[in-house]
PDB file of C-alpha atoms in Angstrom:
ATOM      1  CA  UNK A  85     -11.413 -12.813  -2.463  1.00  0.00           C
ATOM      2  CA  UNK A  86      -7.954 -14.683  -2.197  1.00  0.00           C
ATOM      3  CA  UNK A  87      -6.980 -15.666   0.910  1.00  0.00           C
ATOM      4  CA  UNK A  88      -3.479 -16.340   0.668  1.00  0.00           C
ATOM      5  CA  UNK A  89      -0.197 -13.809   0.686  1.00  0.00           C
ATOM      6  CA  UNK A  90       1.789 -13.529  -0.987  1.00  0.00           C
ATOM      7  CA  UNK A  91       0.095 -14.125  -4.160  1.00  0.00           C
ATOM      8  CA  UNK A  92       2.293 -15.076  -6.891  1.00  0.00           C
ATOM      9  CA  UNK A  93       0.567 -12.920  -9.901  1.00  0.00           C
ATOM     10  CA  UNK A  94       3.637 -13.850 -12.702  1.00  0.00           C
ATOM     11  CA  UNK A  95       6.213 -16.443 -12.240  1.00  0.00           C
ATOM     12  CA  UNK A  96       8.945 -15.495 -13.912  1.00  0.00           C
ATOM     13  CA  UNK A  97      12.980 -16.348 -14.351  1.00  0.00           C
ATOM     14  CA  UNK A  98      14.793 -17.472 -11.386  1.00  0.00           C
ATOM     15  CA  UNK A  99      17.687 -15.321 -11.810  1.00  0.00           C
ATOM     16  CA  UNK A 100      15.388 -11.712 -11.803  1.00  0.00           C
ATOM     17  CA  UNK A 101      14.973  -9.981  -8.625  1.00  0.00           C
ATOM     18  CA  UNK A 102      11.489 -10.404  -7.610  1.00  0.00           C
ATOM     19  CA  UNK A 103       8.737  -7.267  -7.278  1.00  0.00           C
ATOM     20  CA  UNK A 104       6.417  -7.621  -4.610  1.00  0.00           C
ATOM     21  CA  UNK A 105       3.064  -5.321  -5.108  1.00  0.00           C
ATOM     22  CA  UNK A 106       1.487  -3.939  -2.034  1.00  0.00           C
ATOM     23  CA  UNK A 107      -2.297  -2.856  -2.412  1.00  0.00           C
ATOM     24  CA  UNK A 108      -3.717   0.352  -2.719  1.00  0.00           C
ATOM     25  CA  UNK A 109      -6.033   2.194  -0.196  1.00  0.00           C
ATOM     26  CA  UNK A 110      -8.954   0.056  -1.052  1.00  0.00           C
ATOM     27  CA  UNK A 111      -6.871  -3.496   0.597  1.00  0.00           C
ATOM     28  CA  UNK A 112      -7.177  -5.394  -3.257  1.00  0.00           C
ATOM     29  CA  UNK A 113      -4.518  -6.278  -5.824  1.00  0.00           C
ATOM     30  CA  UNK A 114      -6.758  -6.924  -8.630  1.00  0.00           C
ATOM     31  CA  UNK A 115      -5.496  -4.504 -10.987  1.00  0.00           C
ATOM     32  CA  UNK A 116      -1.622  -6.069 -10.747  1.00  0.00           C
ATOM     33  CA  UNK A 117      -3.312  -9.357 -12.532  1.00  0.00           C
ATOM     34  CA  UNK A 118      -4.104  -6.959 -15.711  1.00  0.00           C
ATOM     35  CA  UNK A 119      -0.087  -5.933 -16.245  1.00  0.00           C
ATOM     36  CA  UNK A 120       1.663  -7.636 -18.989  1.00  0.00           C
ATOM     37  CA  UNK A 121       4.690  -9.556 -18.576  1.00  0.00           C
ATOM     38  CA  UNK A 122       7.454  -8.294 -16.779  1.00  0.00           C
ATOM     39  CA  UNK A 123       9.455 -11.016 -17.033  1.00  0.00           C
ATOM     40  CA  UNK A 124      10.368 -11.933 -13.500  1.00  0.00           C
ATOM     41  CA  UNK A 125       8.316 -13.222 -10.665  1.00  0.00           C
ATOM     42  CA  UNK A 126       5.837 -10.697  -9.561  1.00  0.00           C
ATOM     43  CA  UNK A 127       4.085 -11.700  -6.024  1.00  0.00           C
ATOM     44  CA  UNK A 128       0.990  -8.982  -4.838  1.00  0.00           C
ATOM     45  CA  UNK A 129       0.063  -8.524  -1.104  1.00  0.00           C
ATOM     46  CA  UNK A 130      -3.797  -7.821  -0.567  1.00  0.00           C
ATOM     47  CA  UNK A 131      -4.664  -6.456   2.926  1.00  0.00           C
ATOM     48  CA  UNK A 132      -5.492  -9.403   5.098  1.00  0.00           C
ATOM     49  CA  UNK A 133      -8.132  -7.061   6.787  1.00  0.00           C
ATOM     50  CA  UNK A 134     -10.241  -6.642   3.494  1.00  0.00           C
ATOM     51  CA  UNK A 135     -14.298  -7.568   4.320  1.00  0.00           C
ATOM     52  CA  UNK A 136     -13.581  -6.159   7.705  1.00  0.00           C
ATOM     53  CA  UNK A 137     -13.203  -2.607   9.460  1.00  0.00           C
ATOM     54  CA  UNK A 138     -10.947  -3.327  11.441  1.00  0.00           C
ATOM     55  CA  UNK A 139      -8.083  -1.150  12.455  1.00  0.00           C
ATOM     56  CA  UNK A 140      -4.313  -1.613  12.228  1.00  0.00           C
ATOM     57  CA  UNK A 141      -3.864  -0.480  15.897  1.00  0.00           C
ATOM     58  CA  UNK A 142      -0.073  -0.226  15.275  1.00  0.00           C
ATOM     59  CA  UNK A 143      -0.471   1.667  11.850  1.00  0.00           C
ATOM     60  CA  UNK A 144       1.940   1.458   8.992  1.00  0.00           C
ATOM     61  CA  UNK A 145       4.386   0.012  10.728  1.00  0.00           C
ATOM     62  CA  UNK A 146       2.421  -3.244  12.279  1.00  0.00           C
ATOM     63  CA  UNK A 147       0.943  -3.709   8.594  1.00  0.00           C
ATOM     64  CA  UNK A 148       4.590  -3.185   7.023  1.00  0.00           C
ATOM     65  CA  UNK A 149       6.148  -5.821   9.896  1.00  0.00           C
ATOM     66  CA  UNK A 150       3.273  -8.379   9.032  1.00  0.00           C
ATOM     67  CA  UNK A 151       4.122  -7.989   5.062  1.00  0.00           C
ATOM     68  CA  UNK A 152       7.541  -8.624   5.476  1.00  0.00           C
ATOM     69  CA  UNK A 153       6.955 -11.655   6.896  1.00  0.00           C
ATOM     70  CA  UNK A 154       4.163 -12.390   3.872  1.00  0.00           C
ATOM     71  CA  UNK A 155       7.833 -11.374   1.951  1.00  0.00           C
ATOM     72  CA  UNK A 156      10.148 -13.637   3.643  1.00  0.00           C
ATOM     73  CA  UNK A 157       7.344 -16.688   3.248  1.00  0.00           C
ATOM     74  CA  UNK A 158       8.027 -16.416  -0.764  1.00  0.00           C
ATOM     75  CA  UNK A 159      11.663 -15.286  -0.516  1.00  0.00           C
ATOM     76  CA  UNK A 160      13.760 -16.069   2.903  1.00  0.00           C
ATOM     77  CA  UNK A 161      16.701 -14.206   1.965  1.00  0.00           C
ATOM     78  CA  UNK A 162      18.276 -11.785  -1.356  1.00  0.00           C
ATOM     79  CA  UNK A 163      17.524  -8.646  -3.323  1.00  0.00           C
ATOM     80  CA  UNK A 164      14.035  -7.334  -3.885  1.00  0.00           C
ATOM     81  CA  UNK A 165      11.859  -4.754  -5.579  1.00  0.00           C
ATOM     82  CA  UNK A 166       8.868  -3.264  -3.880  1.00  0.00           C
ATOM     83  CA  UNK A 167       6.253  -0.785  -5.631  1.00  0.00           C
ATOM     84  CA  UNK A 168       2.552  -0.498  -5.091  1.00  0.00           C
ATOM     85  CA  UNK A 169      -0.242   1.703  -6.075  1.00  0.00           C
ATOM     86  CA  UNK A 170      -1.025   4.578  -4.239  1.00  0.00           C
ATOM     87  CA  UNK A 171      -1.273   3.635  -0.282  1.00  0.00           C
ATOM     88  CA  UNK A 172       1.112   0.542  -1.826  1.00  0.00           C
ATOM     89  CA  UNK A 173       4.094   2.956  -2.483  1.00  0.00           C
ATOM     90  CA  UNK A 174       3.944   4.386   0.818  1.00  0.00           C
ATOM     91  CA  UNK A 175       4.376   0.517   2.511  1.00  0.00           C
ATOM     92  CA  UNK A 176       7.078   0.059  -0.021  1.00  0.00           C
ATOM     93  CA  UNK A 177       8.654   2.446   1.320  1.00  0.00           C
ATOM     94  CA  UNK A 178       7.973   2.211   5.235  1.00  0.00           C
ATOM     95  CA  UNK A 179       8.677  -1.569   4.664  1.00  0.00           C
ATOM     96  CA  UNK A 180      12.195  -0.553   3.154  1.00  0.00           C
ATOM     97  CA  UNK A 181      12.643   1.700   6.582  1.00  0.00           C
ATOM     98  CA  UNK A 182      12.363  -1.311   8.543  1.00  0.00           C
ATOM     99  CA  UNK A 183      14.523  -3.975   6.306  1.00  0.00           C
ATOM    100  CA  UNK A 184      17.216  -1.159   6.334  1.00  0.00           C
ATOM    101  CA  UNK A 185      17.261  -0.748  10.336  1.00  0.00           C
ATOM    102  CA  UNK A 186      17.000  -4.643  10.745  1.00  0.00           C
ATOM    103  CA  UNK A 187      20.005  -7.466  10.321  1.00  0.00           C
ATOM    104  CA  UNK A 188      18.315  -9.683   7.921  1.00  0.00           C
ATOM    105  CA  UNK A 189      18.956 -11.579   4.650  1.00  0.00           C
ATOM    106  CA  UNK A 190      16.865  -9.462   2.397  1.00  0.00           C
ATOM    107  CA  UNK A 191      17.706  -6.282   0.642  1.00  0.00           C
ATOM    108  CA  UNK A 192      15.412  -3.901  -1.354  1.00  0.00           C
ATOM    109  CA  UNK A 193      17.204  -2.950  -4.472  1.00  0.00           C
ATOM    110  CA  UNK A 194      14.641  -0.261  -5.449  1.00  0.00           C
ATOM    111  CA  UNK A 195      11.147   1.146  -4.942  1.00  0.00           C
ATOM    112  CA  UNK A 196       8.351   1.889  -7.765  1.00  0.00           C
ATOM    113  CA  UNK A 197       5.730   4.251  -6.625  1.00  0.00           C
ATOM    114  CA  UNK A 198       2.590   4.082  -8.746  1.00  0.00           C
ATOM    115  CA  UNK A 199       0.718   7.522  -8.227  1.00  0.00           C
ATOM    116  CA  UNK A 200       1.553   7.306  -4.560  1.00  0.00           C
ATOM    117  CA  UNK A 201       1.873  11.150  -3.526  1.00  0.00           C
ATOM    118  CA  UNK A 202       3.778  12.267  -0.065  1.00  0.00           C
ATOM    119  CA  UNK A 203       0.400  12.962   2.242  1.00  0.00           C
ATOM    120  CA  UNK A 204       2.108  14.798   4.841  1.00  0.00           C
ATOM    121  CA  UNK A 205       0.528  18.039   4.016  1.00  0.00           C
ATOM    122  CA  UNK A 206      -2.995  16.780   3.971  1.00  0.00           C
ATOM    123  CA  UNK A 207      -4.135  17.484   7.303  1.00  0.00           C
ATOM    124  CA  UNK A 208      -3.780  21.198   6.454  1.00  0.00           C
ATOM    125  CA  UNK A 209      -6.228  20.563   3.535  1.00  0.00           C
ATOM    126  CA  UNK A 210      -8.937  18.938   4.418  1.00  0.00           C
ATOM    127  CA  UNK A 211     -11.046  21.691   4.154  1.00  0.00           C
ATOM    128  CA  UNK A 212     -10.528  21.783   0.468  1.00  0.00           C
ATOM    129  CA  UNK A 213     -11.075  17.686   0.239  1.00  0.00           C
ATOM    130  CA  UNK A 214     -13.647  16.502  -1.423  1.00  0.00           C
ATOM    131  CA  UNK A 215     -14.671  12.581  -2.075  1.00  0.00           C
ATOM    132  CA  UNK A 216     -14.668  10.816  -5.632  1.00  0.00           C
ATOM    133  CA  UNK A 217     -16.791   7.525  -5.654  1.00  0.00           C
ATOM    134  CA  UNK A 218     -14.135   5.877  -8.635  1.00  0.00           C
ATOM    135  CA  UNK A 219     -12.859   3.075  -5.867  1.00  0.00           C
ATOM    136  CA  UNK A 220     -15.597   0.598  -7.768  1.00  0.00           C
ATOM    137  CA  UNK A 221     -17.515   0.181 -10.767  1.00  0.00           C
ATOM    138  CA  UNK A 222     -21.339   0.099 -11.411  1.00  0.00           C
ATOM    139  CA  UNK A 223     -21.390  -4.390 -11.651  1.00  0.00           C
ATOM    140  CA  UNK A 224     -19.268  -3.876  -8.255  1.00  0.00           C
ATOM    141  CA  UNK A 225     -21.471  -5.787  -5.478  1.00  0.00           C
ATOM    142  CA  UNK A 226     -22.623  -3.601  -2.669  1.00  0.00           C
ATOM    143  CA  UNK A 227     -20.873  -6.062  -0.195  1.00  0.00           C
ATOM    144  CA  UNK A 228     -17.160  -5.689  -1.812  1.00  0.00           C
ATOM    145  CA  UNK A 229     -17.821  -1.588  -2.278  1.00  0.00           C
ATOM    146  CA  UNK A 230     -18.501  -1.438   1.303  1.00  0.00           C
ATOM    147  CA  UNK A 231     -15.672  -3.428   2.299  1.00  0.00           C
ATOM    148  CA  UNK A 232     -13.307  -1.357  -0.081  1.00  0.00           C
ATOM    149  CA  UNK A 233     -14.998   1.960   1.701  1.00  0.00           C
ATOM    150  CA  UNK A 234     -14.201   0.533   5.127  1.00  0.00           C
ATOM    151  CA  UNK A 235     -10.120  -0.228   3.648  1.00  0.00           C
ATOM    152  CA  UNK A 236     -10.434   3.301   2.367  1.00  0.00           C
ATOM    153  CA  UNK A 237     -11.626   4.742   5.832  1.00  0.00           C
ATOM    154  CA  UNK A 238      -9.123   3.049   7.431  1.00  0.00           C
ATOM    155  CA  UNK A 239      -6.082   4.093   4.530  1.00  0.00           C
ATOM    156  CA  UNK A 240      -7.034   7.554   5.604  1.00  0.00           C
ATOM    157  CA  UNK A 241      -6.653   6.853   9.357  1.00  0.00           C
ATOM    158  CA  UNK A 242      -3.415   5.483   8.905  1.00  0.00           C
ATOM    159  CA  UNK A 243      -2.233   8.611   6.265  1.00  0.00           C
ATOM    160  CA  UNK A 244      -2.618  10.616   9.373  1.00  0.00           C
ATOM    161  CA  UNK A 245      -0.498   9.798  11.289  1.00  0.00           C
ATOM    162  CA  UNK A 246       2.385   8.260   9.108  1.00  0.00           C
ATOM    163  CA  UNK A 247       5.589  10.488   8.722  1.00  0.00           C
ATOM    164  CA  UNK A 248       7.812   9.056   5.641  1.00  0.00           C
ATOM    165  CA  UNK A 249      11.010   7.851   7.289  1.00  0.00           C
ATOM    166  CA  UNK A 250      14.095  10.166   7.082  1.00  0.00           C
ATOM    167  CA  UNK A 251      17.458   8.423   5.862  1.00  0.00           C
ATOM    168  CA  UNK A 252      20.685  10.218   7.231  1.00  0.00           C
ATOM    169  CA  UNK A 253      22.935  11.725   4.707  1.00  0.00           C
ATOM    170  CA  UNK A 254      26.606  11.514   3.849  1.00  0.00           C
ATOM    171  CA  UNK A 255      28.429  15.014   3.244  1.00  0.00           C
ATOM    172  CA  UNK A 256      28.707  14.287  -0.229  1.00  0.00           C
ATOM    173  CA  UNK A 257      25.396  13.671  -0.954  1.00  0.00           C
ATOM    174  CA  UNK A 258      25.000  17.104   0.690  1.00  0.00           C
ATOM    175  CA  UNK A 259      26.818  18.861  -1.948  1.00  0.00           C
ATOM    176  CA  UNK A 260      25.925  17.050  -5.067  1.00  0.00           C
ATOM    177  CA  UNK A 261      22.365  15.796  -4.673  1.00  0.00           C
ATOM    178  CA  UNK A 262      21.543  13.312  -7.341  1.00  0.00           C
ATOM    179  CA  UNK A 263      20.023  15.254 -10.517  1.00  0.00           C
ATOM    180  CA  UNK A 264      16.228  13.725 -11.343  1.00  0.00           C
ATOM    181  CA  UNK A 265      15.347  12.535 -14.551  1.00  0.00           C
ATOM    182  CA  UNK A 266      11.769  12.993 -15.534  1.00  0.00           C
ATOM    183  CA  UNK A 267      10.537  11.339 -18.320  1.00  0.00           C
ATOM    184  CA  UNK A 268       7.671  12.580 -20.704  1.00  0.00           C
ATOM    185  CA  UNK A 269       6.574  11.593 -24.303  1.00  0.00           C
ATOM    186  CA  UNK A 270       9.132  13.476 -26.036  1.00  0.00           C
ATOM    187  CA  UNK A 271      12.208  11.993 -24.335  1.00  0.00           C
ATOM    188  CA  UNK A 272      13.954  12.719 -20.689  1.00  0.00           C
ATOM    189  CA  UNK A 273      14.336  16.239 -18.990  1.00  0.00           C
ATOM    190  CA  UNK A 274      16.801  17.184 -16.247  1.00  0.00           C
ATOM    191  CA  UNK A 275      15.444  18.620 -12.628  1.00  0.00           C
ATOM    192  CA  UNK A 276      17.089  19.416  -9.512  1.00  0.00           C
ATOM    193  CA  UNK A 277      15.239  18.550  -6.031  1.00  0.00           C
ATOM    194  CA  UNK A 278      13.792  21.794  -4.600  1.00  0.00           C
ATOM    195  CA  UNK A 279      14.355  21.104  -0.222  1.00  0.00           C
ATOM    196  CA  UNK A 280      12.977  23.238   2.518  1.00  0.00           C
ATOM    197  CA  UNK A 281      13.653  22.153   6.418  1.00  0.00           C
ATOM    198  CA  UNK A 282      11.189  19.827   8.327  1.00  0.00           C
ATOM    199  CA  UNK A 283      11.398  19.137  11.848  1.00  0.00           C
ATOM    200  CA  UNK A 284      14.143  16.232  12.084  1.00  0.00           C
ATOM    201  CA  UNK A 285      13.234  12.495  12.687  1.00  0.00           C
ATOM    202  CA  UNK A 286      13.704  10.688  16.446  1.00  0.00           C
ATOM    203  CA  UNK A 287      15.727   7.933  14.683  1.00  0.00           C
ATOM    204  CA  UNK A 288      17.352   8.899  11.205  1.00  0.00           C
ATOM    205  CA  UNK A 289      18.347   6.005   9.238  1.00  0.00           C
ATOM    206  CA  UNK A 290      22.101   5.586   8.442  1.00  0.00           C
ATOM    207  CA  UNK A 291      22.880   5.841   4.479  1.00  0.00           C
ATOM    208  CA  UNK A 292      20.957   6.399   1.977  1.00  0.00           C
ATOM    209  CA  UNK A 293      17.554   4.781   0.593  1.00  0.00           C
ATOM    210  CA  UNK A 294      16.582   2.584  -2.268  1.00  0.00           C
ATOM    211  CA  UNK A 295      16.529   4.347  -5.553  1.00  0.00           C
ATOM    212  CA  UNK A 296      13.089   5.204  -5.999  1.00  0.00           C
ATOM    213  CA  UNK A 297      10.972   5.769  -8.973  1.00  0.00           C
ATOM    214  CA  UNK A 298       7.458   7.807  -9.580  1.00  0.00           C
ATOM    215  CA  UNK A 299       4.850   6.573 -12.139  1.00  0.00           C
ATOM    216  CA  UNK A 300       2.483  10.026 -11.931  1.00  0.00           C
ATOM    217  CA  UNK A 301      -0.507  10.465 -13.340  1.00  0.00           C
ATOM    218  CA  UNK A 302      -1.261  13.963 -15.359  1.00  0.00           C
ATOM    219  CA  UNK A 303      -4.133  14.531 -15.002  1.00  0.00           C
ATOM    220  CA  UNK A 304      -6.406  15.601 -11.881  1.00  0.00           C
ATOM    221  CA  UNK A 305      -9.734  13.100 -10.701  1.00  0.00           C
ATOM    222  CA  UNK A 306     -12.533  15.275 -11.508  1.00  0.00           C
ATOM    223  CA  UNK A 307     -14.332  16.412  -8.606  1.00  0.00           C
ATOM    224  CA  UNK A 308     -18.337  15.916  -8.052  1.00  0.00           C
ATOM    225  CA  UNK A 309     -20.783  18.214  -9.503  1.00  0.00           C
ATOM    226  CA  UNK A 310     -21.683  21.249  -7.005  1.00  0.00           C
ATOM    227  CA  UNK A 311     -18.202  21.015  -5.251  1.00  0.00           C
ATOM    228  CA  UNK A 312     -16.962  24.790  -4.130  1.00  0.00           C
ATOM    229  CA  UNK A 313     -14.564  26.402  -5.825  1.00  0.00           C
ATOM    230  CA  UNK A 314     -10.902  25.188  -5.148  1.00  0.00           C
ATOM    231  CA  UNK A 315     -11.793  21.821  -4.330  1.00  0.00           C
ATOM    232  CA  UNK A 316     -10.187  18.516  -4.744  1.00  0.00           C
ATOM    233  CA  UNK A 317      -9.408  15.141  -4.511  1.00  0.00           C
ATOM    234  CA  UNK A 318      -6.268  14.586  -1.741  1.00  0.00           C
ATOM    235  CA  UNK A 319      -4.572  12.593  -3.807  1.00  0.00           C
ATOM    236  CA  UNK A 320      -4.100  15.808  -6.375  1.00  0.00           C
ATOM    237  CA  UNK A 321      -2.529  18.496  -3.597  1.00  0.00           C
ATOM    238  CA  UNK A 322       0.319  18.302  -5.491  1.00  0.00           C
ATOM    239  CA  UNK A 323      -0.568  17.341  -8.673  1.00  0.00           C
ATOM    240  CA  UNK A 324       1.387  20.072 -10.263  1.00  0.00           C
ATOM    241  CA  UNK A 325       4.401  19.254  -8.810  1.00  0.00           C
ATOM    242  CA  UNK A 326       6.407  17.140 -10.319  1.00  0.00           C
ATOM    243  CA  UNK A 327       6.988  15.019  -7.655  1.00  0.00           C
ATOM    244  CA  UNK A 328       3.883  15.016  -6.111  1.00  0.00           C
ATOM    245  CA  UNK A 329       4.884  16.380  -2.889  1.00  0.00           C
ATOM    246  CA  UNK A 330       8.278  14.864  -2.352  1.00  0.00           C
ATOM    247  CA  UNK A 331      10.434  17.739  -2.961  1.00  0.00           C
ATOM    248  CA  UNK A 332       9.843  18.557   0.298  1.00  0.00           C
ATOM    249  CA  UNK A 333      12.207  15.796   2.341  1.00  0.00           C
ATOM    250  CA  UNK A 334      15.186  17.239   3.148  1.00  0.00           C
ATOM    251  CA  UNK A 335      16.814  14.346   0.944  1.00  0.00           C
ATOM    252  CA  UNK A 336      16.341  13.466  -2.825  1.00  0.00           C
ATOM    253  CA  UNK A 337      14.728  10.070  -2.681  1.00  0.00           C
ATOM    254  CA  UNK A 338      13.240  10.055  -6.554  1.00  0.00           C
ATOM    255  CA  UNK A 339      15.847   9.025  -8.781  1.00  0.00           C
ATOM    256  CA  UNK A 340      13.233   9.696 -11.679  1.00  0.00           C
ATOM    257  CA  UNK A 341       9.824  10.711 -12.313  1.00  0.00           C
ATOM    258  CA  UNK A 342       7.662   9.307 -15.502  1.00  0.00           C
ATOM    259  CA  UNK A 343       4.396  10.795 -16.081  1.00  0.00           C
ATOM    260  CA  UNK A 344       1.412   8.513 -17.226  1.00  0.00           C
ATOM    261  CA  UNK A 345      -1.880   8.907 -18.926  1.00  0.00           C
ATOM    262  CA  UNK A 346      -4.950   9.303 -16.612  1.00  0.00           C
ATOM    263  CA  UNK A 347      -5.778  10.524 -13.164  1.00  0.00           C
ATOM    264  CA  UNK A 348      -4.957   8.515  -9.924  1.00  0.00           C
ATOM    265  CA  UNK A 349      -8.331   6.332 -10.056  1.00  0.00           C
ATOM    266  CA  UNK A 350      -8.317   5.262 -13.701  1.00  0.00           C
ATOM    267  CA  UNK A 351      -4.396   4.592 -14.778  1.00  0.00           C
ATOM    268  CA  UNK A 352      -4.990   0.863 -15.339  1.00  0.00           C
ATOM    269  CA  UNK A 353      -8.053   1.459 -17.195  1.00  0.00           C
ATOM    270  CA  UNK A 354      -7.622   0.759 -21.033  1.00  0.00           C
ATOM    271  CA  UNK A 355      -5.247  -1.690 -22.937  1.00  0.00           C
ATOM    272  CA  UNK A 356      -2.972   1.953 -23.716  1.00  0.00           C
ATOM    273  CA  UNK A 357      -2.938   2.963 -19.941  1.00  0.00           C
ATOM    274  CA  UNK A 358      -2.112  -0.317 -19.236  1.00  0.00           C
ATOM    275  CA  UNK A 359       0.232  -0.784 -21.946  1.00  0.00           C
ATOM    276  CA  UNK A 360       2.174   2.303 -20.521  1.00  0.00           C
ATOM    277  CA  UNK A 361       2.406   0.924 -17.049  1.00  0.00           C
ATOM    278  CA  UNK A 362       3.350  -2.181 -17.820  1.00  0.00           C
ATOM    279  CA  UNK A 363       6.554  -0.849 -20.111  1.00  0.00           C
ATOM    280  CA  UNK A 364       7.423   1.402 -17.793  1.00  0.00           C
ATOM    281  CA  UNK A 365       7.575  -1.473 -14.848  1.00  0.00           C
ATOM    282  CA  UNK A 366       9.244  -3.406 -16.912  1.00  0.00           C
ATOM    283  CA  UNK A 367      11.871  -1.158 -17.520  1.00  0.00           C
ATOM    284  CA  UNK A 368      12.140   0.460 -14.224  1.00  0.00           C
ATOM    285  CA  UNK A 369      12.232  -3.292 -12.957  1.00  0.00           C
ATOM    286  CA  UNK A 370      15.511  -4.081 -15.324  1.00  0.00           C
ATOM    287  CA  UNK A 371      17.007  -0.706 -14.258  1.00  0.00           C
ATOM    288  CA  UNK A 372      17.009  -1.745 -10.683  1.00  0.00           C
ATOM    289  CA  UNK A 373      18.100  -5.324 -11.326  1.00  0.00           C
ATOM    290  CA  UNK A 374      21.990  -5.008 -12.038  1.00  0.00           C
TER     291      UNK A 374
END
């Protein structure tokens, strides 16, 4: 296991904003080695924690304070990206609450969620959960799958009680929410955000938030033979949705949604599945760079 963080996974020209990877649920970063090129230097953060069970006692937010400083070790001070798989979009994000609430030198410029659904609904679920044993494959050594399964335990310990932060809104952005592009094989489509209430934040955050992107997968994980009717994996609550439970913040945060092949477990398997991720990052990446 690497020890170090960040890791730099590409190197990449000077002048490109650098994307920092968080991990997934499972603490690794292996599958961020397997992208293509994205020409500009791409740095992954693997959870320090990984081999262990322990606990971040101060949830999200201690494990999003300790990254940025993993952040700051690589770059001190300028624009960033931030993305991650799963568990790794969600830090993006909560890392991007605390940069924006903080006088520092470093600003995100945008956020790329890979397949990370908004899990605030889950709690009222879990009796239609069911587990999927996809975190490793069959040459996987019993000592890294149970150290994955203890990163997974604690993923889901920290889901519950993590609230994605709230940004305040201007009255303009009010009245003309920013239209969401969503992307599919036969060329862009125009949605509007569908918003319901939610009980209001202690501390809003003043402005708005980094443009954000979704990578979603289309398909759902299949579920284990014998399961009852109805059930499913969390991470597919909202898999019909196309924004995988974000519609409902009271503010658009997803500037665009572009579905990819696979379910949440097995997008970078496959050169096409990876092929597809990697254009779209690249892309998204440029986007965001100007």
């Amino acid at each position: 296991m690497l020890l170090d963080n960040p890791i730099l996974i590409q190197p990449g020209p000077a002048a490109a904003t650098p994307l920092f990877l968080l991990h997934d649920g499972g603490g690794t970063i292996f599958n961020y080695f397997m992208l293509g090129d994205l020409d500009r230097p791409v740095y992954g953060i693997q959870d320090p924690k990984f081999g262990t069970a322990d606990q971040w006692e101060g949830g999200m937010e201690e494990m999003a304070r300790l990254y940025i400083s993993f952040i700051r070790s690589a770059v001190p001070q300028g624009p960033i990206l931030l993305g991650g798989w799963s568990l790794g979009g969600l830090t993006a994000l909560e890392i991007a609450r605390i940069l924006a609430g903080a006088a520092n030198g470093l600003r995100v410029r945008g956020l790329i969620l890979i397949d990370s659904p908004l899990p605030e609904e889950w709690a009222n679920h879990r009796d239609r959960f069911v587990n999927a044993d996809v975190s490793v494959t069959e040459t996987t050594s019993a000592k890294t799958k149970q150290a994955v399964d203890w990163r997974m335990d604690e993923c889901d310990r920290l889901l519950d009680g993590w609230r994605a932060p709230r940004w305040q809104q201007t009255d303009q952005a009010r009245a003309e929410p920013t239209p969401l592009r969503h992307q599919r094989a036969h060329g862009p489509l125009q949605h509007h955000m569908r918003r319901r209430a939610l009980p209001p934040p202690e501390l809003p955050l003043p402005g708005s938030p980094p443009p954000a992107v979704l990578l979603r997968a289309t398909e759902r994980v299949p579920v284990p033979a014998g399961s009852k009717p109805g059930s499913l994996v969390d991470v597919d609550l909202d898999r019909d949705s196309t924004l995988l439970g974000w519609d409902r913040l009271e503010y658009p945060l997803l500037h665009a949604v572009y579905d990819i092949p696979g379910h949440h477990f097995d997008i970078f398997e496959g050169h096409d599945r990876l092929d597809a991720i990697t254009e779209l990052l690249g892309r998204v990446s440029r986007e965001m760079d100007v």
